[in-house]
Amino acid sequence: MLHKTRGIVFKTTAYGESSVIAQIFTEKFGLQSYMINGVKKPKAKISSNMLQPLHLLDLVVYHKNTGNVQRIAELKNSPVLQSIPYDVIKSSLAIFLNEVLYKAIRQQSADENLFDFVFSAVEWLDNQTTGLANFHLLFLIQLSRYLGFYPDRYMMNDADYFDMKNGVFSKYKPDSVSYLSPPHTQNFNQLLDCSFENIATLKFTNDERRYQLNKLLEYYALHIEGFGHIRSHEILEDVLS
């Protein structure tokens, strides 16, 4: 049976001489694997350029509730990204976010709120010209809401510490070794209070941005089993410095 759905490209893996298996996060079915034949051929209907990380798609797919590799009947980029593939900062951000999303989102079932957030965030990044240096930090904070471990903001304004293991603010140093302390707690609070619309108001130094990112990745690793080590953030930090 054919279904129409939007999608976001996460990863492609070569299969044979000219085919790929694409991991695509879909609005209707969650994360799915699709076999796409002939993408490397000169006159391919679906080319490898259409399947770059975080490219946005309109799809017509065949779907079976078997968990196996699915098939695509039609695919087009919609909307076509205008700046992410060509801007070194945006493309570096996309590679980093793509790695995080691939490790964090594994469900083969629909989550329309999560999908809408990621889709809209990619569109925003593609159209934005300011505030890019802190985009990934705010994205990680807001993504945690949809993944189920958004920080509990109770006592946020009166606390000196953020307990990352339990996701709560505290006046006292946590027993855990995973926590934020002043002044990093207050900078973390700024992220929680921020939105994409006013992201340009965030004024972090390169060192503070790097510190917040490392702590956010530690926070993700604490709350997502098997999250592991993110490699692309080191390249991203160099680009943003």
C-alpha positions as a printed Julia matrix, in Angstrom:
241×3 Matrix{Float64}:
  0.0    0.0     0.0
  1.28   3.49   -0.87
  1.54   6.26    1.72
  2.49   9.93    1.5
  4.74  11.24    4.26
  7.38  13.87    4.93
 10.88  12.72    5.81
 14.3   13.83    7.05
 17.44  12.07    5.84
 19.62  10.72    8.67
 22.11   8.36    7.02
 22.83   6.46    3.81
 24.87   3.28    3.48
 26.2    2.0     0.17
 24.64  -1.26   -1.03
 26.11  -2.92   -4.1
 27.54  -0.87   -6.93
 24.86   1.79   -7.33
 22.29   1.41   -4.54
 21.99   2.68   -0.96
 20.01   1.92    2.14
 18.74   5.25    3.49
 17.8    5.79    7.12
 14.96   8.32    6.93
 13.0    9.73    9.86
  9.42   9.93    8.59
  6.44  11.81    9.92
  4.09   8.85    9.55
  6.26   5.85   10.45
  9.18   7.09   12.53
 12.7    5.99   11.6
 12.68   3.62    8.62
 15.23   2.0     6.31
 14.63   2.32    2.56
 16.37   0.55   -0.28
 16.98   2.97   -3.15
 18.41   1.55   -6.35
 20.58   3.27   -8.94
 21.35   6.49   -7.03
 24.88   6.6    -8.45
 23.83   6.29  -12.08
 24.08   9.47  -14.26
 20.34   9.68  -14.97
 19.09   8.45  -11.6
 15.54   9.45  -10.71
 16.67   9.66   -7.09
 20.3   10.82   -6.85
 22.7   10.72   -3.92
 22.65  14.55   -3.79
 19.0   14.36   -2.73
 19.93  12.2     0.27
 22.43  14.39    2.1
 22.22  14.63    5.92
 19.11  16.47    7.16
 17.72  17.06    3.67
 13.94  17.46    3.87
 11.73  15.21    1.77
  8.26  14.57    0.43
  7.85  10.83   -0.02
  5.49   8.27   -1.43
  6.46   4.95    0.13
  5.44   1.34    0.31
  5.09   0.35    3.96
  4.84  -3.05    5.63
  4.66  -3.46    9.4
  7.51  -5.96    9.41
 10.42  -3.78   10.49
 12.32  -4.77    7.36
 13.79  -2.55    4.65
 11.05  -0.61    2.87
 10.74   0.78   -0.66
 10.18   4.29   -2.05
  7.88   5.01   -4.99
  8.55   8.76   -5.21
 10.94  11.18   -3.52
 11.63  14.88   -3.85
 13.4   17.48   -1.73
 10.78  19.77   -0.22
 11.66  22.39    0.66
 14.99  22.44   -1.17
 17.69  23.63    1.25
 19.13  26.92    0.02
 22.12  27.53    2.29
 22.93  24.55    4.57
 24.78  22.56    1.87
 26.9   25.58    0.84
 27.62  27.42    4.11
 30.53  25.93    6.09
 29.05  26.85    9.49
 25.56  25.59    8.67
 26.83  22.42    7.03
 29.03  21.7    10.07
 26.03  22.25   12.34
 23.96  19.91   10.18
 26.58  17.15   10.33
 26.75  17.44   14.13
 22.97  17.52   14.63
 22.59  14.63   12.23
 24.96  12.48   14.29
 23.09  13.34   17.51
 19.69  12.62   15.96
 20.83   9.3    14.5
 22.02   8.16   17.93
 19.03   9.57   19.83
 16.02   8.69   17.64
 15.46   5.0    17.1
 11.72   4.44   17.29
  9.99   2.85   14.31
  6.7    4.52   15.13
  5.2    7.92   14.48
  6.05  10.87   16.73
  4.62  13.85   14.91
  5.59  16.4    17.57
  9.22  15.29   17.49
  9.2   15.21   13.7
  7.69  18.7    13.45
 10.31  20.09   15.83
 13.25  18.68   13.88
 11.78  19.58   10.48
 11.04  23.17   11.57
 14.48  23.57   13.19
 16.22  22.54    9.96
 14.09  25.01    8.0
 14.93  27.74   10.52
 18.65  27.03   10.27
 18.52  27.12    6.49
 16.89  30.57    6.51
 18.74  32.15    9.44
 21.67  34.54    9.14
 22.42  35.46   12.8
 22.8   33.6    16.08
 24.24  30.49   14.46
 27.07  30.02   16.97
 24.68  28.84   19.69
 22.09  27.11   17.51
 23.28  23.59   18.36
 23.12  24.28   22.11
 19.54  25.48   21.96
 18.6   22.64   19.61
 19.93  20.05   22.08
 18.06  21.66   24.99
 14.77  21.76   23.11
 15.21  18.29   21.6
 15.48  16.82   25.11
 11.85  17.86   25.7
 10.68  15.49   22.96
 13.02  12.71   24.07
 11.68  12.75   27.63
 14.46  14.29   29.74
 13.96  18.06   29.5
 15.33  19.68   32.68
 12.89  20.25   35.54
 12.9   24.04   35.83
 11.6   24.12   39.43
 14.07  26.14   41.56
 15.94  27.12   38.41
 16.34  30.77   39.41
 17.35  30.03   43.02
 19.77  27.16   42.44
 23.55  27.14   42.13
 23.77  23.64   40.69
 22.13  21.54   38.02
 22.1   17.82   38.77
 22.45  16.24   35.32
 21.82  12.7    36.52
 18.39  13.58   37.9
 17.67  16.53   35.61
 16.89  18.94   38.48
 18.24  22.18   39.91
 19.56  22.29   43.46
 20.96  24.77   45.98
 23.48  22.17   47.06
 26.19  20.29   45.22
 24.82  16.91   44.06
 26.38  13.64   45.18
 26.79  12.72   41.53
 29.9   13.82   39.64
 27.69  14.99   36.74
 26.55  18.51   37.49
 26.83  22.17   36.57
 28.07  24.76   39.04
 28.29  28.58   38.92
 28.68  30.39   36.57
 27.83  27.56   34.16
 24.46  26.92   35.84
 23.39  30.48   35.12
 24.48  30.2    31.48
 22.55  26.96   31.22
 19.53  28.87   32.55
 19.9   31.35   29.7
 19.59  28.48   27.22
 16.44  27.26   28.95
 14.94  30.74   28.75
 15.9   31.22   25.11
 14.02  30.53   21.89
 15.18  30.37   18.28
 13.61  33.79   17.71
 15.85  35.52   20.26
 18.92  33.28   19.99
 21.08  36.21   18.87
 20.84  37.61   22.42
 22.99  34.75   23.77
 26.55  35.98   24.3
 28.79  33.04   25.18
 32.56  32.97   24.87
 34.09  30.16   22.81
 35.24  28.45   26.01
 31.8   28.66   27.6
 30.12  27.44   24.42
 32.5   24.47   24.32
 31.87  23.73   28.02
 28.08  23.85   27.64
 28.23  21.57   24.6
 30.36  18.97   26.36
 28.01  19.0    29.34
 24.94  18.7    27.13
 26.45  15.68   25.38
 27.22  14.2    28.79
 23.59  14.87   29.77
 22.38  13.03   26.66
 24.68  10.08   27.37
 23.28   9.85   30.91
 19.69   9.65   29.67
 19.92   7.72   26.38
 21.17   4.17   26.67
 23.93   3.43   24.19
 24.24   7.07   23.1
 28.01   6.77   23.05
 30.56   9.32   21.89
 29.81  12.1    19.41
 32.75  12.72   17.11
 31.65  15.6    14.89
 31.44  18.18   17.7
 35.23  18.63   17.68
 35.15  19.76   14.05
 32.15  21.97   14.8
 33.99  23.65   17.68
 36.9   24.48   15.39
 34.55  25.99   12.79
 32.74  28.11   15.39
 35.91  29.33   17.15
